[in-house]
Coordinates of N, CA and C in Angstrom, one line a residue:
X67 N 0.8 -1.2 0.0 CA 0.0 0.0 0.0 C 0.9 1.3 0.0
X68 N 1.9 1.3 0.8 CA 2.8 2.4 0.8 C 3.5 2.7 -0.5
X69 N 3.8 1.6 -1.2 CA 4.4 1.7 -2.5 C 3.5 2.4 -3.5
X70 N 2.2 2.1 -3.5 CA 1.2 2.7 -4.4 C 1.0 4.2 -4.1
X71 N 1.0 4.5 -2.8 CA 0.9 5.9 -2.4 C 2.1 6.7 -2.8
X72 N 3.3 6.1 -2.7 CA 4.5 6.7 -3.1 C 4.5 7.0 -4.6
X73 N 4.0 6.0 -5.4 CA 3.9 6.1 -6.9 C 3.0 7.3 -7.2
X74 N 1.9 7.4 -6.5 CA 0.9 8.4 -6.8 C 1.4 9.8 -6.5
X75 N 2.2 9.9 -5.4 CA 2.8 11.2 -5.0 C 3.9 11.6 -6.1
X76 N 4.6 10.5 -6.5 CA 5.6 10.8 -7.5 C 5.0 11.3 -8.8
X77 N 3.9 10.7 -9.3 CA 3.2 11.1 -10.5 C 2.6 12.5 -10.3
X78 N 2.0 12.8 -9.2 CA 1.5 14.1 -8.9 C 2.5 15.2 -8.9
X79 N 3.7 14.9 -8.4 CA 4.8 15.9 -8.4 C 5.3 16.1 -9.8
X80 N 5.4 15.1 -10.6 CA 5.8 15.3 -12.0 C 4.8 16.0 -12.8
X81 N 3.5 15.8 -12.5 CA 2.4 16.5 -13.2 C 2.5 18.0 -12.9
X82 N 2.8 18.3 -11.6 CA 2.9 19.7 -11.2 C 4.1 20.4 -11.9
X83 N 5.2 19.7 -12.0 CA 6.4 20.2 -12.7 C 6.0 20.5 -14.2
X84 N 5.3 19.5 -14.8 CA 4.9 19.6 -16.2 C 4.0 20.8 -16.4
X85 N 3.0 21.0 -15.6 CA 2.1 22.1 -15.7 C 2.8 23.4 -15.5
X86 N 3.8 23.5 -14.6 CA 4.5 24.7 -14.3 C 5.4 25.0 -15.6
X87 N 6.0 24.0 -16.2 CA 6.8 24.2 -17.4 C 5.9 24.8 -18.5
X88 N 4.8 24.2 -18.7 CA 3.8 24.6 -19.8 C 3.4 26.1 -19.5
X89 N 3.2 26.4 -18.2 CA 2.8 27.8 -17.9 C 3.9 28.8 -18.2
X90 N 5.1 28.4 -18.0 CA 6.3 29.3 -18.3 C 6.4 29.5 -19.8
X91 N 6.2 28.4 -20.6 CA 6.3 28.5 -22.0 C 5.1 29.4 -22.6
X92 N 3.9 29.2 -22.1 CA 2.8 30.1 -22.5 C 3.1 31.5 -22.1
X93 N 3.6 31.8 -21.0 CA 3.9 33.1 -20.5 C 5.0 33.8 -21.5
X94 N 6.0 33.0 -21.8 CA 7.1 33.6 -22.7 C 6.5 33.9 -24.1
X95 N 5.7 33.0 -24.6 CA 5.0 33.2 -25.9 C 4.1 34.5 -25.9
X96 N 3.3 34.6 -24.8 CA 2.4 35.7 -24.6 C 3.2 37.1 -24.5
X97 N 4.3 37.1 -23.8 CA 5.1 38.3 -23.7 C 5.7 38.7 -25.0
X98 N 6.2 37.7 -25.8 CA 6.8 38.0 -27.1 C 5.7 38.5 -28.0
X99 N 4.5 38.0 -28.0 CA 3.5 38.5 -28.9 C 3.1 39.9 -28.5
X100 N 3.0 40.2 -27.2 CA 2.7 41.5 -26.7 C 3.8 42.5 -27.1
X101 N 5.0 42.1 -27.0 CA 6.1 43.0 -27.5 C 6.0 43.3 -28.9
X102 N 5.8 42.3 -29.7 CA 5.6 42.4 -31.2 C 4.5 43.4 -31.5
X103 N 3.4 43.2 -30.8 CA 2.2 44.1 -31.0 C 2.6 45.5 -30.7
X104 N 3.3 45.7 -29.6 CA 3.6 47.1 -29.2 C 4.6 47.7 -30.2
X105 N 5.5 47.0 -30.8 CA 6.4 47.5 -31.8 C 5.6 47.9 -33.0
X106 N 4.7 47.0 -33.4 CA 3.9 47.3 -34.7 C 2.9 48.4 -34.5
X107 N 2.5 48.6 -33.3 CA 1.5 49.7 -33.1 C 2.1 51.1 -33.2
X108 N 3.4 51.2 -33.2 CA 4.0 52.6 -33.3 C 4.9 52.6 -34.6
X109 N 4.6 51.9 -35.5 CA 5.3 51.9 -36.8 C 4.9 53.0 -37.7
X110 N 5.8 53.5 -38.5 CA 5.5 54.6 -39.4 C 4.8 53.9 -40.6
X111 N 4.0 54.6 -41.3 CA 3.3 54.2 -42.5 C 3.5 55.3 -43.6
X112 N 4.5 55.1 -44.4 CA 4.9 56.1 -45.4 C 4.2 55.9 -46.7
X113 N 3.7 57.0 -47.3 CA 3.1 57.1 -48.6 C 3.7 58.2 -49.4
X114 N 3.6 58.1 -50.7 CA 4.0 59.2 -51.5 C 2.8 60.1 -51.9
X115 N 3.1 61.3 -52.3 CA 2.0 62.1 -52.8 C 2.5 63.0 -53.9
X116 N 1.6 63.5 -54.7 CA 1.9 64.3 -55.9 C 1.2 65.6 -55.7
X117 N 1.7 66.7 -56.2 CA 0.9 68.0 -56.2 C 1.4 68.8 -57.4
X118 N 0.5 69.6 -57.9 CA 0.8 70.5 -59.0 C -0.3 71.6 -58.9
X119 N 0.2 72.9 -59.0 CA -0.8 74.0 -58.9 C -1.8 73.9 -60.1
X120 N -3.0 74.2 -59.8 CA -4.1 74.1 -60.8 C -4.1 75.5 -61.6
X121 N -4.6 75.5 -62.7 CA -4.8 76.6 -63.6 C -3.5 77.4 -63.9
X122 N -2.4 76.7 -64.1 CA -1.2 77.4 -64.6 C -0.7 76.6 -65.8
X123 N 0.0 77.3 -66.7 CA 0.6 76.5 -67.8 C 1.9 75.9 -67.5
X124 N 2.6 76.4 -66.5 CA 3.9 75.9 -66.1 C 4.0 76.1 -64.6
X125 N 4.4 75.1 -63.8 CA 4.5 75.2 -62.4 C 5.3 74.1 -61.8
X126 N 5.5 74.1 -60.5 CA 6.3 73.1 -59.8 C 5.5 71.8 -59.5
X127 N 5.9 70.8 -60.2 CA 5.4 69.4 -59.9 C 6.2 69.0 -58.6
X128 N 5.5 68.5 -57.6 CA 6.1 68.1 -56.3 C 5.8 66.7 -55.9
X129 N 6.8 66.0 -55.5 CA 6.6 64.7 -54.9 C 6.8 64.9 -53.4
X130 N 6.0 64.3 -52.6 CA 6.1 64.4 -51.1 C 6.0 63.1 -50.5
X131 N 6.5 63.0 -49.2 CA 6.4 61.8 -48.4 C 5.5 62.2 -47.2
X132 N 4.5 61.3 -46.9 CA 3.6 61.5 -45.8 C 3.7 60.3 -44.9
X133 N 3.8 60.6 -43.6 CA 3.8 59.5 -42.6 C 2.4 59.5 -42.0
X134 N 1.6 58.5 -42.4 CA 0.3 58.3 -41.9 C 0.2 57.3 -40.7
X135 N 1.4 56.9 -40.2 CA 1.5 55.9 -39.1 C 1.5 56.7 -37.8
X136 N 1.7 55.9 -36.7 CA 1.8 56.5 -35.4 C 3.2 56.8 -35.0
X137 N 4.2 56.0 -35.4 CA 5.5 56.2 -35.0 C 6.3 57.0 -36.0
X138 N 7.5 57.5 -35.6 CA 8.3 58.3 -36.6 C 9.0 57.3 -37.5
X139 N 9.3 57.8 -38.7 CA 10.0 57.0 -39.7 C 11.3 57.7 -40.1
X140 N 12.4 56.9 -39.9 CA 13.7 57.4 -40.3 C 14.0 56.9 -41.7
X141 N 13.9 57.8 -42.7 CA 14.1 57.4 -44.1 C 15.6 57.3 -44.4
X142 N 16.0 56.1 -44.7 CA 17.4 55.9 -45.0 C 17.7 56.2 -46.5
X143 N 16.8 55.8 -47.4 CA 17.0 56.0 -48.8 C 15.6 55.9 -49.5
X144 N 15.7 56.2 -50.8 CA 14.5 56.1 -51.7 C 14.9 55.2 -52.9
X145 N 13.9 54.4 -53.3 CA 14.0 53.7 -54.6 C 13.0 54.4 -55.5
X146 N 13.5 54.8 -56.6 CA 12.7 55.6 -57.6 C 12.4 54.8 -58.8
X147 N 11.1 54.7 -59.1 CA 10.7 53.9 -60.3 C 9.9 54.8 -61.3
X148 N 10.1 54.5 -62.6 CA 9.5 55.3 -63.6 C 8.9 54.4 -64.7
X149 N 7.8 54.8 -65.3 CA 7.3 54.1 -66.4 C 6.9 55.1 -67.5
X150 N 7.0 54.7 -68.7 CA 6.8 55.7 -69.8 C 5.3 55.9 -70.0
X151 N 4.4 54.9 -69.7 CA 3.0 55.1 -69.8 C 2.3 54.2 -68.9
X152 N 1.0 54.3 -68.8 CA 0.2 53.6 -67.8 C 0.3 52.0 -68.0
X153 N 0.5 51.6 -69.2 CA 0.5 50.1 -69.4 C 1.9 49.5 -69.4
X154 N 2.9 50.4 -69.2 CA 4.3 49.9 -69.2 C 4.7 49.4 -67.8
X155 N 5.7 48.6 -67.7 CA 6.3 48.2 -66.4 C 7.2 49.3 -65.9
X156 N 7.3 49.3 -64.5 CA 8.2 50.3 -63.9 C 9.6 49.8 -64.1
X157 N 10.5 50.8 -64.3 CA 12.0 50.5 -64.2 C 12.5 51.3 -63.1
X158 N 13.5 50.7 -62.4 CA 14.1 51.4 -61.3 C 15.2 52.4 -61.8
X159 N 15.2 53.6 -61.3 CA 16.2 54.6 -61.6 C 17.2 54.6 -60.5
X160 N 18.4 55.0 -60.9 CA 19.5 54.9 -59.9 C 19.6 56.2 -59.1
X161 N 19.1 57.3 -59.6 CA 19.3 58.5 -58.8 C 18.2 59.5 -59.2
X162 N 18.1 60.5 -58.4 CA 17.1 61.6 -58.6 C 17.4 62.3 -60.0
X163 N 18.7 62.4 -60.3 CA 19.1 63.0 -61.6 C 18.5 62.2 -62.8
X164 N 18.4 60.9 -62.6 CA 17.8 60.1 -63.7 C 16.3 60.4 -63.9
X165 N 15.6 60.7 -62.7 CA 14.2 61.2 -62.8 C 14.1 62.5 -63.5
X166 N 15.1 63.4 -63.3 CA 15.1 64.7 -63.9 C 15.2 64.5 -65.4
X167 N 16.1 63.6 -65.9 CA 16.2 63.3 -67.3 C 14.9 62.7 -67.9
X168 N 14.3 61.8 -67.2 CA 13.0 61.2 -67.6 C 11.9 62.3 -67.7
X169 N 12.0 63.3 -66.9 CA 11.0 64.4 -66.9 C 11.4 65.4 -68.0
X170 N 12.5 65.2 -68.7 CA 12.9 66.1 -69.8 C 13.5 67.4 -69.3
X171 N 14.0 67.4 -68.2 CA 14.7 68.6 -67.7 C 16.1 68.8 -68.2
X172 N 16.4 70.0 -68.4 CA 17.8 70.3 -68.9 C 18.8 70.2 -67.7
X173 N 20.0 69.8 -68.0 CA 21.0 69.8 -66.9 C 21.2 71.1 -66.1
X174 N 20.9 72.2 -66.9 CA 21.1 73.5 -66.2 C 19.9 73.8 -65.3
X175 N 18.8 73.1 -65.5 CA 17.6 73.3 -64.6 C 17.1 72.0 -64.1
X176 N 17.8 71.3 -63.3 CA 17.4 70.0 -62.8 C 16.3 70.1 -61.8
X177 N 15.7 69.0 -61.3 CA 14.8 69.0 -60.2 C 15.5 69.3 -58.9
X178 N 14.7 69.7 -57.9 CA 15.3 70.1 -56.6 C 15.0 68.9 -55.7
X179 N 16.0 68.5 -55.0 CA 15.9 67.4 -54.0 C 15.9 68.1 -52.6
X180 N 14.9 67.8 -51.8 CA 14.8 68.5 -50.5 C 15.1 67.5 -49.4
X181 N 15.3 66.3 -49.7 CA 15.4 65.3 -48.6 C 16.8 64.8 -48.4
X182 N 17.2 64.7 -47.2 CA 18.5 64.2 -46.8 C 18.3 62.8 -46.1
X183 N 18.9 61.8 -46.6 CA 18.8 60.5 -46.0 C 19.1 60.6 -44.5
X184 N 18.3 59.9 -43.7 CA 18.4 59.9 -42.2 C 17.5 60.9 -41.5
X185 N 16.8 61.8 -42.3 CA 15.8 62.7 -41.7 C 14.7 61.9 -41.2
X186 N 14.0 62.5 -40.2 CA 12.9 61.8 -39.5 C 11.6 62.4 -40.0
X187 N 10.7 61.5 -40.4 CA 9.3 61.8 -40.8 C 8.5 61.7 -39.6
X188 N 8.0 62.8 -39.0 CA 7.1 62.7 -37.8 C 5.7 62.2 -38.2
X189 N 5.0 61.6 -37.3 CA 3.7 61.1 -37.6 C 2.7 62.2 -38.1
X190 N 1.8 61.9 -39.0 CA 0.8 62.8 -39.5 C 1.4 64.1 -40.1
X191 N 2.6 64.0 -40.7 CA 3.2 65.1 -41.4 C 3.6 64.7 -42.8
X192 N 3.6 65.7 -43.7 CA 4.1 65.6 -45.1 C 5.3 66.4 -45.3
X193 N 6.2 65.9 -46.1 CA 7.4 66.6 -46.4 C 7.7 66.5 -47.9
X194 N 8.1 67.6 -48.5 CA 8.4 67.7 -49.9 C 9.8 67.0 -50.1
X195 N 9.9 66.1 -51.1 CA 11.1 65.4 -51.3 C 11.8 65.8 -52.6
X196 N 11.0 66.2 -53.6 CA 11.5 66.6 -54.9 C 10.5 67.5 -55.6
X197 N 11.1 68.4 -56.4 CA 10.2 69.3 -57.2 C 10.9 69.6 -58.5
X198 N 10.1 69.9 -59.5 CA 10.6 70.2 -60.8 C 9.6 71.1 -61.5
X199 N 10.2 72.1 -62.2 CA 9.3 73.0 -63.0 C 8.9 72.3 -64.3
X200 N 7.6 72.0 -64.5 CA 7.1 71.3 -65.6 C 5.9 72.0 -66.2
X201 N 5.6 71.6 -67.5 CA 4.4 72.1 -68.1 C 3.2 71.4 -67.5
X202 N 2.1 72.0 -67.4 CA 0.9 71.5 -66.8 C 0.4 70.2 -67.4
X203 N 0.4 70.1 -68.7 CA -0.1 68.8 -69.4 C 0.8 67.6 -69.0
X204 N 2.1 67.8 -68.9 CA 3.0 66.7 -68.6 C 2.8 66.4 -67.1
X205 N 2.8 67.4 -66.2 CA 2.7 67.1 -64.8 C 1.4 66.4 -64.5
X206 N 0.3 66.8 -65.1 CA -1.0 66.1 -64.9 C -1.0 64.7 -65.4
X207 N -0.3 64.4 -66.5 CA -0.1 63.1 -67.1 C 0.6 62.2 -66.1
X208 N 1.7 62.7 -65.5 CA 2.5 62.0 -64.5 C 1.6 61.6 -63.3
X209 N 0.8 62.5 -62.9 CA -0.1 62.3 -61.7 C -1.2 61.3 -62.1
X210 N -1.9 61.5 -63.2 CA -3.0 60.7 -63.6 C -2.6 59.2 -63.9
X211 N -1.4 59.1 -64.6 CA -1.0 57.7 -64.9 C 0.0 57.1 -63.9
X212 N 0.3 57.8 -62.9 CA 1.2 57.4 -61.8 C 2.5 56.9 -62.4
X213 N 3.2 57.8 -63.2 CA 4.4 57.4 -63.9 C 5.6 57.3 -63.0
X214 N 5.5 58.0 -61.8 CA 6.6 58.0 -60.9 C 6.1 57.3 -59.6
X215 N 6.9 56.3 -59.1 CA 6.6 55.7 -57.8 C 7.9 55.8 -56.9
X216 N 7.6 56.0 -55.7 CA 8.7 56.1 -54.7 C 8.6 55.0 -53.7
X217 N 9.6 54.2 -53.5 CA 9.6 53.2 -52.4 C 10.6 53.7 -51.3
X218 N 10.1 53.7 -50.1 CA 10.9 54.3 -49.0 C 11.6 53.1 -48.3
X219 N 12.9 53.4 -48.0 CA 13.7 52.5 -47.2 C 13.8 53.1 -45.9
X220 N 13.2 52.6 -44.9 CA 13.1 53.3 -43.6 C 13.1 52.3 -42.4
X221 N 13.3 52.9 -41.3 CA 13.3 52.0 -40.0 C 12.3 52.7 -39.1

């Protein structure tokens, strides 16, 4: 009889250890998921925007970056993409100067770059990153057909 009670106590103690180990594992998983959620809840959400003054024959076409997220975004770099028309595939450009060439700008009047890599985009703010003096018909075509796309490399 003593041997059976001893076996029962032994099984009960091992079950308690197993339950405690499972509880620790569940706690660690829960903490990791909570930390991941907290990190994601303050992430930046960067979008590009276009603007051009209405009712002018020539004006400044502007590309801007907007942070619609909750946290700040540190923009390390931009990837610039261009396509010739709405049905064409995007090609990646190497530099802002390449965009100026695609826009038909003369080397003596290139586009203006306003962004320095490493600058911080605060939440709910827009920042101008590039502008160029263009004819209205061309600027409107760029906007309507989304000929320029900007991909942000940020943290």
